[in-house]
Short mmCIF file of C-alpha atoms in Angstrom, two decimals:
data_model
loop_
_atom_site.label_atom_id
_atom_site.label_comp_id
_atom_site.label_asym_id
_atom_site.label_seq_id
_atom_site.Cartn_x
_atom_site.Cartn_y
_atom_site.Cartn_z
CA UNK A 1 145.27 108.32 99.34
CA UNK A 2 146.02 108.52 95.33
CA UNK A 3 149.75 108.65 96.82
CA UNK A 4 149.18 105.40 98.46
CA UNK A 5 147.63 103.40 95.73
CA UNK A 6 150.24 104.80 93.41
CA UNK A 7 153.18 103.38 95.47
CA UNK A 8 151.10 100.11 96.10
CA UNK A 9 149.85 99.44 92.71
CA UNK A 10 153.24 101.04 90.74
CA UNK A 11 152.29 103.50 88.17
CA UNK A 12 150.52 101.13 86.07
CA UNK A 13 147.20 102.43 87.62
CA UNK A 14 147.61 105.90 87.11
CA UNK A 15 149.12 106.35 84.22
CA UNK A 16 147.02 107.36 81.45
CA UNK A 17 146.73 105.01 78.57
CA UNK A 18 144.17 107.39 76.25
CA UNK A 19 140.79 106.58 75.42
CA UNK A 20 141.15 104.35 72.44
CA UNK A 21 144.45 102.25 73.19
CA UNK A 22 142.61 99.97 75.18
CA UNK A 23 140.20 99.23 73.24
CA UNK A 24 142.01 99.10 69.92
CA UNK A 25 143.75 96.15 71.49
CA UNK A 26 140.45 94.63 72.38
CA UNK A 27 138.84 94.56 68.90
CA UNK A 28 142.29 93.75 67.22
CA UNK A 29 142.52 90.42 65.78
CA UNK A 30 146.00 90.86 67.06
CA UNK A 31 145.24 90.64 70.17
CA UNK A 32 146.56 87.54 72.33
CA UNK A 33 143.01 86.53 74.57
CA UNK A 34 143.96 84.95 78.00
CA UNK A 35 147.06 82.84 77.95
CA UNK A 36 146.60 78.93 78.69
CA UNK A 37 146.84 78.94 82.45
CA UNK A 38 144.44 81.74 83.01
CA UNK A 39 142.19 79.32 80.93
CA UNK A 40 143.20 76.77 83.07
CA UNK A 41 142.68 78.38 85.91
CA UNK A 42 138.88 79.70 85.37
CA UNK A 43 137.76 76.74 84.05
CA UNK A 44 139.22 74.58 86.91
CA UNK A 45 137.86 77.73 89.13
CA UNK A 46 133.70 77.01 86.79
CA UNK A 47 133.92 73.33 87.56
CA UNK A 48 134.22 72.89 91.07
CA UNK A 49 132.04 75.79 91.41
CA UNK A 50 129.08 74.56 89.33
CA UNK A 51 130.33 70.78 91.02
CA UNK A 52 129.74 72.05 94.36
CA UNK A 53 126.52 73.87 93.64
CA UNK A 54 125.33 70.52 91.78
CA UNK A 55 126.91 68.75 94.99
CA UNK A 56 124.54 70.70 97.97
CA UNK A 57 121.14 70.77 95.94
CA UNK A 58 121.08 67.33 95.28
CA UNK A 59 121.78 66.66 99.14
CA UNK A 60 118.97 69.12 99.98
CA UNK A 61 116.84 67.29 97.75
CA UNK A 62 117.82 63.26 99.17
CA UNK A 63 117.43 65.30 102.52
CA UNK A 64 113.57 66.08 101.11
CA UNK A 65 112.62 62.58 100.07
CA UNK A 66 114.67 61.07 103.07
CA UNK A 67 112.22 62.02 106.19
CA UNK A 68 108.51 60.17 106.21
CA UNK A 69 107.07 63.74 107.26
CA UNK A 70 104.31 64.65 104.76
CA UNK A 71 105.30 67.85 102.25
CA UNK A 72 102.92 70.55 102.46
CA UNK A 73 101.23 71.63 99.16
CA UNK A 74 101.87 74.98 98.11
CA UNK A 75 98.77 77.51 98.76
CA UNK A 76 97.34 79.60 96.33
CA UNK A 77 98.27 82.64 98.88
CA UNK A 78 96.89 86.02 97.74
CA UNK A 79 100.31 87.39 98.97
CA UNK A 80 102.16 85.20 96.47
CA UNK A 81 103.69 86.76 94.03
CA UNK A 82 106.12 89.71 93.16
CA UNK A 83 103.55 93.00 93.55
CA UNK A 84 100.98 90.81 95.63
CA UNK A 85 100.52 92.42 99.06
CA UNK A 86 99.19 91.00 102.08
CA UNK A 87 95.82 90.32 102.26
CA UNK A 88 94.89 92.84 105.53
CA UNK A 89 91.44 91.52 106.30
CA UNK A 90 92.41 88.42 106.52
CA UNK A 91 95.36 89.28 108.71
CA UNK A 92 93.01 90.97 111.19
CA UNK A 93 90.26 87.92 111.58
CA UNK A 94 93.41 85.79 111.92
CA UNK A 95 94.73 88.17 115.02
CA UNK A 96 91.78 87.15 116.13
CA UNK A 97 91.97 83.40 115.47
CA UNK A 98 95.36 84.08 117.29
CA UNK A 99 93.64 85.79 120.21
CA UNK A 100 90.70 83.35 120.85
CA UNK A 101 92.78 80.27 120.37
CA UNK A 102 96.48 80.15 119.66
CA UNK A 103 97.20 82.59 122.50
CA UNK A 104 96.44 80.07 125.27
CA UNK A 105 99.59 78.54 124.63
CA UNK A 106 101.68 80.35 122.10
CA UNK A 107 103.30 83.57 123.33
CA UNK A 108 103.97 86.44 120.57
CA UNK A 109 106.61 88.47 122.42
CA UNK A 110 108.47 90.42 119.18
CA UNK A 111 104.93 91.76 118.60
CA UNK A 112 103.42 94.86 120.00
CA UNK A 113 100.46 96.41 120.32
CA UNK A 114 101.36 99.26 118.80
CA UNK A 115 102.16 97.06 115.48
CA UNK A 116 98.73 96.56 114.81
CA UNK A 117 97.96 100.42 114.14
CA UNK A 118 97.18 100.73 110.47
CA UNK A 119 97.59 97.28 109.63
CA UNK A 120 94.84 95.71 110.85
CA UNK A 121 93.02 98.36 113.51
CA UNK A 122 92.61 101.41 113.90
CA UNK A 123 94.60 102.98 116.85
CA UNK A 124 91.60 103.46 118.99
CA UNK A 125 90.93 99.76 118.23
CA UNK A 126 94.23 98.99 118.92
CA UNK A 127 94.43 101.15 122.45
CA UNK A 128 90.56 98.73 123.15
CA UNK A 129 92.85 95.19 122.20
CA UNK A 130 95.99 96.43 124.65
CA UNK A 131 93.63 97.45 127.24
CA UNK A 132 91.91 94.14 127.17
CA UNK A 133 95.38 92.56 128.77
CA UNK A 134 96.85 92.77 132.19
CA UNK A 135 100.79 93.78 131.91
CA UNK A 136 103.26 93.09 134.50
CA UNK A 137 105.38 96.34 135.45
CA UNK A 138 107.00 97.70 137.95
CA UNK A 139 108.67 98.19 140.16
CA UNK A 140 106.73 101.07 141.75
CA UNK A 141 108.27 103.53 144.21
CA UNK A 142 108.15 100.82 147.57
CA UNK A 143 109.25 97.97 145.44
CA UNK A 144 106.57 95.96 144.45
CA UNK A 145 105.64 94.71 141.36
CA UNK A 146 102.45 95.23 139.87
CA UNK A 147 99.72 94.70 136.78
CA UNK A 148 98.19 97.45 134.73
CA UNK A 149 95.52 97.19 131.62
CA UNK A 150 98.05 97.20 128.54
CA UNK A 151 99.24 100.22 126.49
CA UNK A 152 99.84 100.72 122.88
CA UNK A 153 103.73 100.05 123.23
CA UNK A 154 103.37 96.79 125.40
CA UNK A 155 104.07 93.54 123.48
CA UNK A 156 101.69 91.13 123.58
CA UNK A 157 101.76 88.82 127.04
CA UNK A 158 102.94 85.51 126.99
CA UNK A 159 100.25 83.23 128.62
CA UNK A 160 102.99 81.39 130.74
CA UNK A 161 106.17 83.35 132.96
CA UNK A 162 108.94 81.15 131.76
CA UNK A 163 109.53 78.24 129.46
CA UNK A 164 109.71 75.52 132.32
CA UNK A 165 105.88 76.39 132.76
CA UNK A 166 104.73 76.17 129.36
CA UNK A 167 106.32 73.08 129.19
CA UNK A 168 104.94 71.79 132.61
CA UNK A 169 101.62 72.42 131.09
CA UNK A 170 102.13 70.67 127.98
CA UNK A 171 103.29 67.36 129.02
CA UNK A 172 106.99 68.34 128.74
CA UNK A 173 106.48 69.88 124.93
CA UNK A 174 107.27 73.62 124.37
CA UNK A 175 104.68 75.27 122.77
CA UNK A 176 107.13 77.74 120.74
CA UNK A 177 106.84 81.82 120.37
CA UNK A 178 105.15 82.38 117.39
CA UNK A 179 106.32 85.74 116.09
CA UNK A 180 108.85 84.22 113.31
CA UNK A 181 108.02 81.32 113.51
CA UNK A 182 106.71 81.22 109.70
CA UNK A 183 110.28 82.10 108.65
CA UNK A 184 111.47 79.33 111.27
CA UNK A 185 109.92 76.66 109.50
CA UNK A 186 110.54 75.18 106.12
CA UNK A 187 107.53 75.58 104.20
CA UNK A 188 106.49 78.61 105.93
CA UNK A 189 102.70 79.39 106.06
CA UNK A 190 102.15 76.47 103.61
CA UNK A 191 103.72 74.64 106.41
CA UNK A 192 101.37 76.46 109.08
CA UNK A 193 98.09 75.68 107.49
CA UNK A 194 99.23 71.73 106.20
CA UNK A 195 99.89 71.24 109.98
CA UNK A 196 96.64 72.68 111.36
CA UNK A 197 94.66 71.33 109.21
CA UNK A 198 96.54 67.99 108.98
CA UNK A 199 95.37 66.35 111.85
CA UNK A 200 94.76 62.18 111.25
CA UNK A 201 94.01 58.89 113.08
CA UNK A 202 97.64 57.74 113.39
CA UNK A 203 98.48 55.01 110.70
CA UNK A 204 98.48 51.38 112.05
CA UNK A 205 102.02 50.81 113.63
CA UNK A 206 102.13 54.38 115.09
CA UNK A 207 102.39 54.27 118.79
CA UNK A 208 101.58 57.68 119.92
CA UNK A 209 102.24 58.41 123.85
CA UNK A 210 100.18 59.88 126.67
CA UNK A 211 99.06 63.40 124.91
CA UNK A 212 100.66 62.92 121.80
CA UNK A 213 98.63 63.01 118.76
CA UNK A 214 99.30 61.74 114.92
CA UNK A 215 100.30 64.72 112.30
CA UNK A 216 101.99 63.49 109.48
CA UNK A 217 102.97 66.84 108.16
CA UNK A 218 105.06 67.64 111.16
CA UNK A 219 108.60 65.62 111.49
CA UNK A 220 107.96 62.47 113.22
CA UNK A 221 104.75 62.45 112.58
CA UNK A 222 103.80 62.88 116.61
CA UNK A 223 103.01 66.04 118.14
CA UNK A 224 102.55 67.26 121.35
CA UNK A 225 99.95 69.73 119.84
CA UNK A 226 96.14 68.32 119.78
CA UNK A 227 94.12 69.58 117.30
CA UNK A 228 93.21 73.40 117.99
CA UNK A 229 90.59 74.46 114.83
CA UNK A 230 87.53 72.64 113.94
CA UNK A 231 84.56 74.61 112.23
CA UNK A 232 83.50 77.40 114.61
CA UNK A 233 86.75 77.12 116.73
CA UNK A 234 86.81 81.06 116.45
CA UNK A 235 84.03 83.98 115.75
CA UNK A 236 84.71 86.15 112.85
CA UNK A 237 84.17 89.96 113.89
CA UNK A 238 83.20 90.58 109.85
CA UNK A 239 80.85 87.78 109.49
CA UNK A 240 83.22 85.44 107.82
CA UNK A 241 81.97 81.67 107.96
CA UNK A 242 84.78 80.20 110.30
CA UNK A 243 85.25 76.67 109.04
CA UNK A 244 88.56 75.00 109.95
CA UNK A 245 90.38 75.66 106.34
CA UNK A 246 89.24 79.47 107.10
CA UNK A 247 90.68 80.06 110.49
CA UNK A 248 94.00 78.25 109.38
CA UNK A 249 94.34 80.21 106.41
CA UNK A 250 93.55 83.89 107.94
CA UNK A 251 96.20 82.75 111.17
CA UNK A 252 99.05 81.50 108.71
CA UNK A 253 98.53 84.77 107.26
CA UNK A 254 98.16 86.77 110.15
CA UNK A 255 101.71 84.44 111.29
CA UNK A 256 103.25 85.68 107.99
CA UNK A 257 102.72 89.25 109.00
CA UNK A 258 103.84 88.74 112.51
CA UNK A 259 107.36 86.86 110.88
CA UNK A 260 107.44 89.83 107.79
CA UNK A 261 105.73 92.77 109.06
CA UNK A 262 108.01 94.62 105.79
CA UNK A 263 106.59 92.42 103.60
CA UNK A 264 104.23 95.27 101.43
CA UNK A 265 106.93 97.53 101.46
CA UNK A 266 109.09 95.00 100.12
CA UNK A 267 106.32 94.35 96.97
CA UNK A 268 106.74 98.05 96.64
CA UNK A 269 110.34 98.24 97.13
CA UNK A 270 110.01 95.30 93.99
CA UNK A 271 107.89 98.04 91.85
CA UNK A 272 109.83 100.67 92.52
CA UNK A 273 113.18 98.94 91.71
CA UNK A 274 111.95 97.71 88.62
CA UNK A 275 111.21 101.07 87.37
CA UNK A 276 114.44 102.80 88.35
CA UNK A 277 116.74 99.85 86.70
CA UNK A 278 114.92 99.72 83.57
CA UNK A 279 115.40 104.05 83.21
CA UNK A 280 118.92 103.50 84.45
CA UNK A 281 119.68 101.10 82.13
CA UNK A 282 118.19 102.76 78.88
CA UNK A 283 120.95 105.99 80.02
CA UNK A 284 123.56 103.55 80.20
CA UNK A 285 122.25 101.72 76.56
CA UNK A 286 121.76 105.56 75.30
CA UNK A 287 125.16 106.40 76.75
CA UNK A 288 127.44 103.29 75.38
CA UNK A 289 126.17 103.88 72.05
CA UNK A 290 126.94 107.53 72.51
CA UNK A 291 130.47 107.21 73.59
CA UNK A 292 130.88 104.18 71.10
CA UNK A 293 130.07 106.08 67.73
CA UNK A 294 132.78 107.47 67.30
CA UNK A 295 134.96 104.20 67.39
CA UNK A 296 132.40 102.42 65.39
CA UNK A 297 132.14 104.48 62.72
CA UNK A 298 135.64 105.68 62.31
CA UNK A 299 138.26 104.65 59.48
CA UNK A 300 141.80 104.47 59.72
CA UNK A 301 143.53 105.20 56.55
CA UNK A 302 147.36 104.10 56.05
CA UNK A 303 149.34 106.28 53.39
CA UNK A 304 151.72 104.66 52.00
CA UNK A 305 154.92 106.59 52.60
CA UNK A 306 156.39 107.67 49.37
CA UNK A 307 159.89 106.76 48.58
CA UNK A 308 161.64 109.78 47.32
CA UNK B 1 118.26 127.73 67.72
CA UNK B 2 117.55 124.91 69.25
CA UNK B 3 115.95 123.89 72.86
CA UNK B 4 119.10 121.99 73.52
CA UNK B 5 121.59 124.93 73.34
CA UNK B 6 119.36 127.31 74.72
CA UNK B 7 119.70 125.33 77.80
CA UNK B 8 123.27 124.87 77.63
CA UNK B 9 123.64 128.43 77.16
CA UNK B 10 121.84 129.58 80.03
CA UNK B 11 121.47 126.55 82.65
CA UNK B 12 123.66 123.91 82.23
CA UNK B 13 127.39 126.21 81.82
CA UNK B 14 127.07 128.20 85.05
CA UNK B 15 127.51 125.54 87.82
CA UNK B 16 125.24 127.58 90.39
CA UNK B 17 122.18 126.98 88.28
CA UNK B 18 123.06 123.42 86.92
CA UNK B 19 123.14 122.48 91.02
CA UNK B 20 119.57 124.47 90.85
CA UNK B 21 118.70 122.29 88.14
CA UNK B 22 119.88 119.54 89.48
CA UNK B 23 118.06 119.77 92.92
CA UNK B 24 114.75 120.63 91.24
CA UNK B 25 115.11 117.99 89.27
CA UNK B 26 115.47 115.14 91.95
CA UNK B 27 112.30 116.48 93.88
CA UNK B 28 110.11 116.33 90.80
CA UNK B 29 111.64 113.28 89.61
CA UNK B 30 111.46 111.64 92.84
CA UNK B 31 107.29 112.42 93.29
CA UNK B 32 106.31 111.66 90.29
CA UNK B 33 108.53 108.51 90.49
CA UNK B 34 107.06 107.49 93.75
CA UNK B 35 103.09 108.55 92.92
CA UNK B 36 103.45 106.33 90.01
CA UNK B 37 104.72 102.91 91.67
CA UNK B 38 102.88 103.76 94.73
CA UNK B 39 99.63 104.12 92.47
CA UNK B 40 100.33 100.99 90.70
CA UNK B 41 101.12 98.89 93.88
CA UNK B 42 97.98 100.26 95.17
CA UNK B 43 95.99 99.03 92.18
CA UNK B 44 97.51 95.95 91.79
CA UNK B 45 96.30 95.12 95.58
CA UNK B 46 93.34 97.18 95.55
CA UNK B 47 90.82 95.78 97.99
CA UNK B 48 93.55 93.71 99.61
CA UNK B 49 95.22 96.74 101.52
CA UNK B 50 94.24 98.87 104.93
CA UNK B 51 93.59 101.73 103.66
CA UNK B 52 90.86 99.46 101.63
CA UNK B 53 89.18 97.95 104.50
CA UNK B 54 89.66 100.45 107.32
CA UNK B 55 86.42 102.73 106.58
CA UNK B 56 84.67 99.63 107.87
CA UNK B 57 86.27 100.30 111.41
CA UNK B 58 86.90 104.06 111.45
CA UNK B 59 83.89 105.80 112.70
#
């Protein structure tokens, strides 16, 4: 390997210049600094750079103000933040906003049963919600297929068998799978919440169709989606009042899980990282100045050589 | 003499116990590393996390 870089590199990388040579040349007001084309060369290199960068956000933000879609405010999430972790209460009452309303239409196939142990039930809880569903399985030994009360490692059941269905139901519109769809959508849960909460009389001019309905946070303003949450839409196993704003805010947060399930360890992982960069970086502080004294506080005397 | 040679002298200069060292050192670096940051994430979020609310549904 060392043989290999050697002959590729020439013996310039190998060979051993000493400690101090290097830097000697570094600190010497001899020394030349980059010649004129490297300057030329990184600083054409920093301007189209920073000129492209400059270029794409200011499209992203015409994009922003181009569309007549409303922009959702940004919620004062209790999972906002660097260390702020999820709010787990309110992702199980909106599992159950999910389960008494959303799951009529939406499926929530990249979620599972099991996923719900320690996060928001308890496992005998869990087993109770997964044997509350029928699951198709099979086949059995003749052949046939067949439906079973759910297990803990069954994802949850979409409410229609294929896409052409759901949208058969829905006038033509495709309620989507719900899983990710937080991180599928710009705004995320703000997003969510502004669009289930959103609901208005369309705006005079606005021709909705047959089973459309006026939303001016989502893009076009009509959606195939009626409006799903009014006050009491849902019952609250811990008492909670469920008024609309409620039930939207526990399911976008509930959603937010679904999309991130990693998202405490990730506030952890943000602790944790934290501490070991700041202790790795005092070494490395402790350690330059170390390895630097020496240079620093050296003196280099010149004798004069003495003419005999 | 000081605390510093003595363990030169007698850990750090024989490599089988400066790989003791080091090994023991990881494992009680590494728990008392992650009971820290795990106890401050936890009170950061207290109330906020399962192991908060799930009395309430244990029985």
């Amino acid at each position: 390997m060392a043989a290999t870089v050697g002959r590729i590199c020439g013996a310039r990388l190998l060979k051993n210049y000493g400690l101090v040579g290097p830097q000697v040349c570094q600190l010497s007001t001899n020394a030349q600094g980059w010649t004129k084309s490297r300057k030329l060369l990184l600083s054409t290199l920093g301007v189209i750079g920073g000129g492209a960068g400059a270029l794409l956000f200011a499209l992203e933000q015409s994009v922003d103000a181009s569309g007549t879609e409303a922009h959702p405010y940004h919620q004062p999430w209790s999972h906002n933040g660097l260390f702020q972790a999820l709010d787990h209460a309110s992702v199980r009452r909106g599992y159950e906003v999910y389960k008494q309303v959303c799951k009529a239409c939406h499926s929530l196939q990249y979620v599972a049963f099991r996923n719900l142990v320690n996060v928001t039930h308890t496992e005998a809880e869990a087993k109770a919600e997964a044997a509350e569903v029928m699951i198709k399985d099979g086949p059995d030994e003749e052949g046939n297929y067949f439906e079973r009360p759910g297990k803990l490692s069954d994802y949850f059941p979409s409410p229609y068998p294929n896409e052409n269905a759901a949208r058969a139901a829905n006038n033509g519109a495709y309620p989507p799978d719900l899983s990710l769809i937080v991180l599928g959508r710009k705004g995320g849960e703000d997003y969510i919440f502004s669009l289930l909460t959103g609901y208005t009389e369309p705006p005079a001019g606005v021709v909705l169709r047959e089973g459309q309905n006026y939303n001016p946070y989502f893009p076009g303003g009509a959606i195939a989606m009626a409006q799903v949450l009014f006050d009491e839409a849902a019952e609250y196993s811990d008492g909670t009042p469920a008024t609309a704003s409620q039930l939207a805010k526990d399911v976008s947060t509930f959603l937010r899980w679904c999309s991130e399930p990693e998202l405490d360890d990730r506030r952890l992982m943000t602790i944790k990282a934290i501490g070991i960069f700041s202790t790795l970086a005092a070494i490395v502080y402790y350690y330059k100045r170390h390895k630097w004294s020496t240079l620093k506080s050296r003196k280099l005397a010149y004798k004069p050589v003495s003419k005999k | 003499m000081s605390l510093w040679s003595e363990l030169n002298r007698n850990v750090f200069k024989r490599t089988s116990t400066f790989a003791l060292v080091v090994a023991g050192g990881t494992f009680f670096f590494e728990r008392t590393f992650e009971v820290i940051s795990v106890g401050i994430f936890e009170s950061i979020n207290k109330g906020k996390l399962w192991k908060d609310i799930k009395h309430k549904y244990e029985e």
